[in-house]
Amino acid sequence: MEQRAYRLALIATGNRDDALDVVQDAMLKLAQKYAGQDPQEWGPLFHRILQNTIMDWHRRQKVRNSWRVFLSATGIGKSIDPPDKCAGTVELEEFRTEIDNNPALKLINERTLEALDAALHRLPLRQQQTFLLRIWEGMSVAETAEAMNCSSGSVKTHLSRAMKTLRDQLEDHRL
């Protein structure tokens, strides 16, 4: 479960260190607040905590980035570097299945995975979260709604929009 949570956080944050911090914070919150709960309930609780922690991270980033812009505009923050967008590129190659030793198929698969990775990063956060929880984690609509603290209808809407966007962006990669 830790590796999958890390992947979710990595795609959401785009940075390995931030993803590790997010997962660690979520696990700590689960252990501190719900250690006495039935272990069967930990999965859904953890996903909800993780999604809330990711949302908190995005809010903090928005505030930090607005300060960076302000400080840069006033000349005060010349030494503040913008976040490195490439540092957290998700390596989806780890998830691929065994491929034939055919170099052409290997190249096609690598390009498709790179395109999927890029398309996932371009999705709005809620669509990204819904896609990852429903498709990658295999959670039900109800479980996803609980984890994201929204209605089942919202989950269906976000997933539908995410799937349409991904289909449009990955059209050239269909077999």
PDB file of C-alpha atoms in Angstrom:
ATOM      1  CA  MET A   1       0.000   0.000   0.000  1.00  0.00           C
ATOM      2  CA  GLU A   2       2.916   2.375   0.723  1.00  0.00           C
ATOM      3  CA  GLN A   3       4.266   2.173  -2.826  1.00  0.00           C
ATOM      4  CA  ARG A   4       0.854   2.870  -4.361  1.00  0.00           C
ATOM      5  CA  ALA A   5       0.309   5.782  -1.972  1.00  0.00           C
ATOM      6  CA  TYR A   6       3.728   7.117  -2.930  1.00  0.00           C
ATOM      7  CA  ARG A   7       2.833   6.906  -6.643  1.00  0.00           C
ATOM      8  CA  LEU A   8      -0.423   8.783  -6.025  1.00  0.00           C
ATOM      9  CA  ALA A   9       1.423  11.505  -4.128  1.00  0.00           C
ATOM     10  CA  LEU A  10       4.235  11.643  -6.690  1.00  0.00           C
ATOM     11  CA  ILE A  11       1.847  12.220  -9.559  1.00  0.00           C
ATOM     12  CA  ALA A  12      -0.068  14.820  -7.536  1.00  0.00           C
ATOM     13  CA  THR A  13       3.001  16.756  -6.367  1.00  0.00           C
ATOM     14  CA  GLY A  14       5.448  16.164  -9.208  1.00  0.00           C
ATOM     15  CA  ASN A  15       8.344  15.973  -6.746  1.00  0.00           C
ATOM     16  CA  ARG A  16       9.812  12.900  -5.049  1.00  0.00           C
ATOM     17  CA  ASP A  17      10.657  14.614  -1.753  1.00  0.00           C
ATOM     18  CA  ASP A  18       7.269  16.285  -1.499  1.00  0.00           C
ATOM     19  CA  ALA A  19       5.555  12.976  -2.295  1.00  0.00           C
ATOM     20  CA  LEU A  20       7.480  11.235   0.474  1.00  0.00           C
ATOM     21  CA  ASP A  21       6.540  14.022   2.897  1.00  0.00           C
ATOM     22  CA  VAL A  22       2.877  13.803   1.933  1.00  0.00           C
ATOM     23  CA  VAL A  23       2.742  10.027   2.411  1.00  0.00           C
ATOM     24  CA  GLN A  24       4.644  10.253   5.686  1.00  0.00           C
ATOM     25  CA  ASP A  25       2.284  12.931   6.982  1.00  0.00           C
ATOM     26  CA  ALA A  26      -0.741  10.865   5.972  1.00  0.00           C
ATOM     27  CA  MET A  27       0.612   7.728   7.652  1.00  0.00           C
ATOM     28  CA  LEU A  28       1.450   9.673  10.803  1.00  0.00           C
ATOM     29  CA  LYS A  29      -2.047  11.139  10.971  1.00  0.00           C
ATOM     30  CA  LEU A  30      -3.562   7.683  10.498  1.00  0.00           C
ATOM     31  CA  ALA A  31      -1.381   6.212  13.263  1.00  0.00           C
ATOM     32  CA  GLN A  32      -2.000   9.097  15.660  1.00  0.00           C
ATOM     33  CA  LYS A  33      -5.737   9.424  15.223  1.00  0.00           C
ATOM     34  CA  TYR A  34      -6.967   5.976  14.223  1.00  0.00           C
ATOM     35  CA  ALA A  35      -4.608   3.440  15.814  1.00  0.00           C
ATOM     36  CA  GLY A  36      -7.492   2.123  17.925  1.00  0.00           C
ATOM     37  CA  GLN A  37      -9.778   1.608  14.920  1.00  0.00           C
ATOM     38  CA  ASP A  38     -10.475  -1.749  13.355  1.00  0.00           C
ATOM     39  CA  PRO A  39      -7.657  -2.514  10.852  1.00  0.00           C
ATOM     40  CA  GLN A  40     -10.310  -3.215   8.194  1.00  0.00           C
ATOM     41  CA  GLU A  41     -11.180   0.497   8.249  1.00  0.00           C
ATOM     42  CA  TRP A  42      -7.593   1.703   7.798  1.00  0.00           C
ATOM     43  CA  GLY A  43      -7.571   1.488   3.972  1.00  0.00           C
ATOM     44  CA  PRO A  44     -10.444   3.900   3.312  1.00  0.00           C
ATOM     45  CA  LEU A  45      -9.342   6.140   6.179  1.00  0.00           C
ATOM     46  CA  PHE A  46      -5.789   6.279   4.854  1.00  0.00           C
ATOM     47  CA  HIS A  47      -6.928   7.202   1.330  1.00  0.00           C
ATOM     48  CA  ARG A  48      -9.083   9.991   2.692  1.00  0.00           C
ATOM     49  CA  ILE A  49      -6.233  11.299   4.837  1.00  0.00           C
ATOM     50  CA  LEU A  50      -3.856  11.028   1.871  1.00  0.00           C
ATOM     51  CA  GLN A  51      -6.183  12.971  -0.437  1.00  0.00           C
ATOM     52  CA  ASN A  52      -6.678  15.668   2.210  1.00  0.00           C
ATOM     53  CA  THR A  53      -2.920  15.887   2.735  1.00  0.00           C
ATOM     54  CA  ILE A  54      -2.401  16.279  -1.025  1.00  0.00           C
ATOM     55  CA  MET A  55      -5.010  19.053  -1.122  1.00  0.00           C
ATOM     56  CA  ASP A  56      -3.277  20.785   1.809  1.00  0.00           C
ATOM     57  CA  TRP A  57       0.060  20.508  -0.011  1.00  0.00           C
ATOM     58  CA  HIS A  58      -1.442  22.152  -3.122  1.00  0.00           C
ATOM     59  CA  ARG A  59      -2.878  24.974  -1.027  1.00  0.00           C
ATOM     60  CA  ARG A  60       0.503  25.598   0.630  1.00  0.00           C
ATOM     61  CA  GLN A  61       2.229  25.560  -2.759  1.00  0.00           C
ATOM     62  CA  LYS A  62      -0.220  28.117  -4.088  1.00  0.00           C
ATOM     63  CA  VAL A  63       0.568  30.459  -1.190  1.00  0.00           C
ATOM     64  CA  ARG A  64       4.325  29.883  -1.495  1.00  0.00           C
ATOM     65  CA  ASN A  65       4.260  30.489  -5.243  1.00  0.00           C
ATOM     66  CA  SER A  66       2.283  33.716  -4.847  1.00  0.00           C
ATOM     67  CA  TRP A  67       4.944  34.938  -2.380  1.00  0.00           C
ATOM     68  CA  ARG A  68       7.706  33.943  -4.792  1.00  0.00           C
ATOM     69  CA  VAL A  69       6.049  35.969  -7.547  1.00  0.00           C
ATOM     70  CA  PHE A  70       5.563  38.947  -5.236  1.00  0.00           C
ATOM     71  CA  LEU A  71       9.122  38.851  -3.933  1.00  0.00           C
ATOM     72  CA  SER A  72      10.539  38.424  -7.438  1.00  0.00           C
ATOM     73  CA  ALA A  73       8.471  41.338  -8.748  1.00  0.00           C
ATOM     74  CA  THR A  74       9.719  43.597  -5.969  1.00  0.00           C
ATOM     75  CA  GLY A  75      13.322  42.464  -6.426  1.00  0.00           C
ATOM     76  CA  ILE A  76      13.533  41.122  -2.889  1.00  0.00           C
ATOM     77  CA  GLY A  77      13.451  37.455  -3.722  1.00  0.00           C
ATOM     78  CA  LYS A  78      16.078  37.190  -6.443  1.00  0.00           C
ATOM     79  CA  SER A  79      17.691  34.276  -4.612  1.00  0.00           C
ATOM     80  CA  ILE A  80      14.468  32.247  -4.431  1.00  0.00           C
ATOM     81  CA  ASP A  81      14.536  29.569  -7.107  1.00  0.00           C
ATOM     82  CA  PRO A  82      11.311  28.336  -8.647  1.00  0.00           C
ATOM     83  CA  PRO A  83      10.499  24.679  -7.918  1.00  0.00           C
ATOM     84  CA  ASP A  84      12.181  22.171 -10.206  1.00  0.00           C
ATOM     85  CA  LYS A  85       9.417  20.772 -12.381  1.00  0.00           C
ATOM     86  CA  CYS A  86      11.552  17.917 -13.696  1.00  0.00           C
ATOM     87  CA  ALA A  87      12.705  16.608 -10.325  1.00  0.00           C
ATOM     88  CA  GLY A  88       9.617  14.483  -9.760  1.00  0.00           C
ATOM     89  CA  THR A  89       8.946  12.969 -13.128  1.00  0.00           C
ATOM     90  CA  VAL A  90       7.016   9.810 -12.511  1.00  0.00           C
ATOM     91  CA  GLU A  91       8.676   6.741 -13.926  1.00  0.00           C
ATOM     92  CA  LEU A  92       5.696   4.771 -15.127  1.00  0.00           C
ATOM     93  CA  GLU A  93       8.067   2.255 -16.679  1.00  0.00           C
ATOM     94  CA  GLU A  94       8.096   0.505 -13.301  1.00  0.00           C
ATOM     95  CA  PHE A  95       4.458  -0.423 -13.829  1.00  0.00           C
ATOM     96  CA  ARG A  96       4.717  -1.846 -17.310  1.00  0.00           C
ATOM     97  CA  THR A  97       4.205  -5.485 -17.976  1.00  0.00           C
ATOM     98  CA  GLU A  98       6.796  -7.755 -19.497  1.00  0.00           C
ATOM     99  CA  ILE A  99       7.294  -6.770 -23.133  1.00  0.00           C
ATOM    100  CA  ASP A 100       8.481  -8.860 -25.967  1.00  0.00           C
ATOM    101  CA  ASN A 101      12.137  -8.394 -26.885  1.00  0.00           C
ATOM    102  CA  ASN A 102      10.924  -6.635 -30.000  1.00  0.00           C
ATOM    103  CA  PRO A 103      12.686  -3.209 -30.091  1.00  0.00           C
ATOM    104  CA  ALA A 104       9.845  -1.604 -32.048  1.00  0.00           C
ATOM    105  CA  LEU A 105       7.251  -2.665 -29.476  1.00  0.00           C
ATOM    106  CA  LYS A 106       9.518  -1.562 -26.661  1.00  0.00           C
ATOM    107  CA  LEU A 107       9.900   1.891 -28.213  1.00  0.00           C
ATOM    108  CA  ILE A 108       6.153   2.231 -28.773  1.00  0.00           C
ATOM    109  CA  ASN A 109       5.482   1.193 -25.182  1.00  0.00           C
ATOM    110  CA  GLU A 110       8.031   3.652 -23.773  1.00  0.00           C
ATOM    111  CA  ARG A 111       6.612   6.539 -25.793  1.00  0.00           C
ATOM    112  CA  THR A 112       3.073   5.640 -24.765  1.00  0.00           C
ATOM    113  CA  LEU A 113       4.023   5.517 -21.085  1.00  0.00           C
ATOM    114  CA  GLU A 114       5.801   8.883 -21.353  1.00  0.00           C
ATOM    115  CA  ALA A 115       2.729  10.382 -23.011  1.00  0.00           C
ATOM    116  CA  LEU A 116       0.449   8.920 -20.316  1.00  0.00           C
ATOM    117  CA  ASP A 117       2.698  10.297 -17.590  1.00  0.00           C
ATOM    118  CA  ALA A 118       2.652  13.766 -19.159  1.00  0.00           C
ATOM    119  CA  ALA A 119      -1.120  13.654 -19.703  1.00  0.00           C
ATOM    120  CA  LEU A 120      -1.728  12.639 -16.066  1.00  0.00           C
ATOM    121  CA  HIS A 121       0.355  15.582 -14.877  1.00  0.00           C
ATOM    122  CA  ARG A 122      -1.709  17.980 -17.015  1.00  0.00           C
ATOM    123  CA  LEU A 123      -5.049  16.860 -15.559  1.00  0.00           C
ATOM    124  CA  PRO A 124      -6.690  19.126 -12.990  1.00  0.00           C
ATOM    125  CA  LEU A 125      -6.042  17.843  -9.471  1.00  0.00           C
ATOM    126  CA  ARG A 126      -9.536  16.471  -8.743  1.00  0.00           C
ATOM    127  CA  GLN A 127      -9.654  14.638 -12.091  1.00  0.00           C
ATOM    128  CA  GLN A 128      -6.165  13.299 -11.462  1.00  0.00           C
ATOM    129  CA  GLN A 129      -7.124  12.076  -7.985  1.00  0.00           C
ATOM    130  CA  THR A 130     -10.316  10.457  -9.228  1.00  0.00           C
ATOM    131  CA  PHE A 131      -8.547   8.704 -12.097  1.00  0.00           C
ATOM    132  CA  LEU A 132      -5.781   7.375  -9.851  1.00  0.00           C
ATOM    133  CA  LEU A 133      -8.136   6.151  -7.138  1.00  0.00           C
ATOM    134  CA  ARG A 134     -10.713   4.586  -9.458  1.00  0.00           C
ATOM    135  CA  ILE A 135      -8.493   3.188 -12.221  1.00  0.00           C
ATOM    136  CA  TRP A 136      -5.104   2.579 -10.612  1.00  0.00           C
ATOM    137  CA  GLU A 137      -6.244   1.763  -7.093  1.00  0.00           C
ATOM    138  CA  GLY A 138      -9.425  -0.009  -8.239  1.00  0.00           C
ATOM    139  CA  MET A 139     -11.584   1.692  -5.643  1.00  0.00           C
ATOM    140  CA  SER A 140     -15.353   1.778  -6.050  1.00  0.00           C
ATOM    141  CA  VAL A 141     -17.237   5.003  -6.700  1.00  0.00           C
ATOM    142  CA  ALA A 142     -18.385   5.075  -3.072  1.00  0.00           C
ATOM    143  CA  GLU A 143     -14.879   4.451  -1.715  1.00  0.00           C
ATOM    144  CA  THR A 144     -13.441   7.144  -3.978  1.00  0.00           C
ATOM    145  CA  ALA A 145     -16.144   9.607  -2.942  1.00  0.00           C
ATOM    146  CA  GLU A 146     -15.369   8.904   0.713  1.00  0.00           C
ATOM    147  CA  ALA A 147     -11.614   9.282   0.166  1.00  0.00           C
ATOM    148  CA  MET A 148     -12.068  12.554  -1.715  1.00  0.00           C
ATOM    149  CA  ASN A 149     -14.818  13.854   0.568  1.00  0.00           C
ATOM    150  CA  CYS A 150     -17.240  14.474  -2.277  1.00  0.00           C
ATOM    151  CA  SER A 151     -20.387  12.928  -3.723  1.00  0.00           C
ATOM    152  CA  SER A 152     -20.539   9.861  -5.941  1.00  0.00           C
ATOM    153  CA  GLY A 153     -21.837  12.080  -8.722  1.00  0.00           C
ATOM    154  CA  SER A 154     -18.740  14.264  -8.479  1.00  0.00           C
ATOM    155  CA  VAL A 155     -16.525  11.190  -8.705  1.00  0.00           C
ATOM    156  CA  LYS A 156     -18.331  10.053 -11.849  1.00  0.00           C
ATOM    157  CA  THR A 157     -18.111  13.529 -13.387  1.00  0.00           C
ATOM    158  CA  HIS A 158     -14.401  13.944 -12.598  1.00  0.00           C
ATOM    159  CA  LEU A 159     -13.606  10.466 -13.919  1.00  0.00           C
ATOM    160  CA  SER A 160     -15.594  11.029 -17.094  1.00  0.00           C
ATOM    161  CA  ARG A 161     -13.805  14.312 -17.778  1.00  0.00           C
ATOM    162  CA  ALA A 162     -10.419  12.785 -16.992  1.00  0.00           C
ATOM    163  CA  MET A 163     -11.043   9.845 -19.314  1.00  0.00           C
ATOM    164  CA  LYS A 164     -12.181  12.138 -22.140  1.00  0.00           C
ATOM    165  CA  THR A 165      -9.119  14.357 -21.722  1.00  0.00           C
ATOM    166  CA  LEU A 166      -6.766  11.379 -21.590  1.00  0.00           C
ATOM    167  CA  ARG A 167      -8.390   9.779 -24.646  1.00  0.00           C
ATOM    168  CA  ASP A 168      -8.043  13.034 -26.590  1.00  0.00           C
ATOM    169  CA  GLN A 169      -4.429  13.581 -25.529  1.00  0.00           C
ATOM    170  CA  LEU A 170      -3.397   9.958 -26.110  1.00  0.00           C
ATOM    171  CA  GLU A 171      -5.234   9.381 -29.380  1.00  0.00           C
ATOM    172  CA  ASP A 172      -1.959   9.032 -31.298  1.00  0.00           C
ATOM    173  CA  HIS A 173      -0.907   6.225 -28.972  1.00  0.00           C
ATOM    174  CA  ARG A 174      -3.866   3.921 -29.514  1.00  0.00           C
ATOM    175  CA  LEU A 175      -3.108   0.576 -31.053  1.00  0.00           C
TER     176      LEU A 175
END
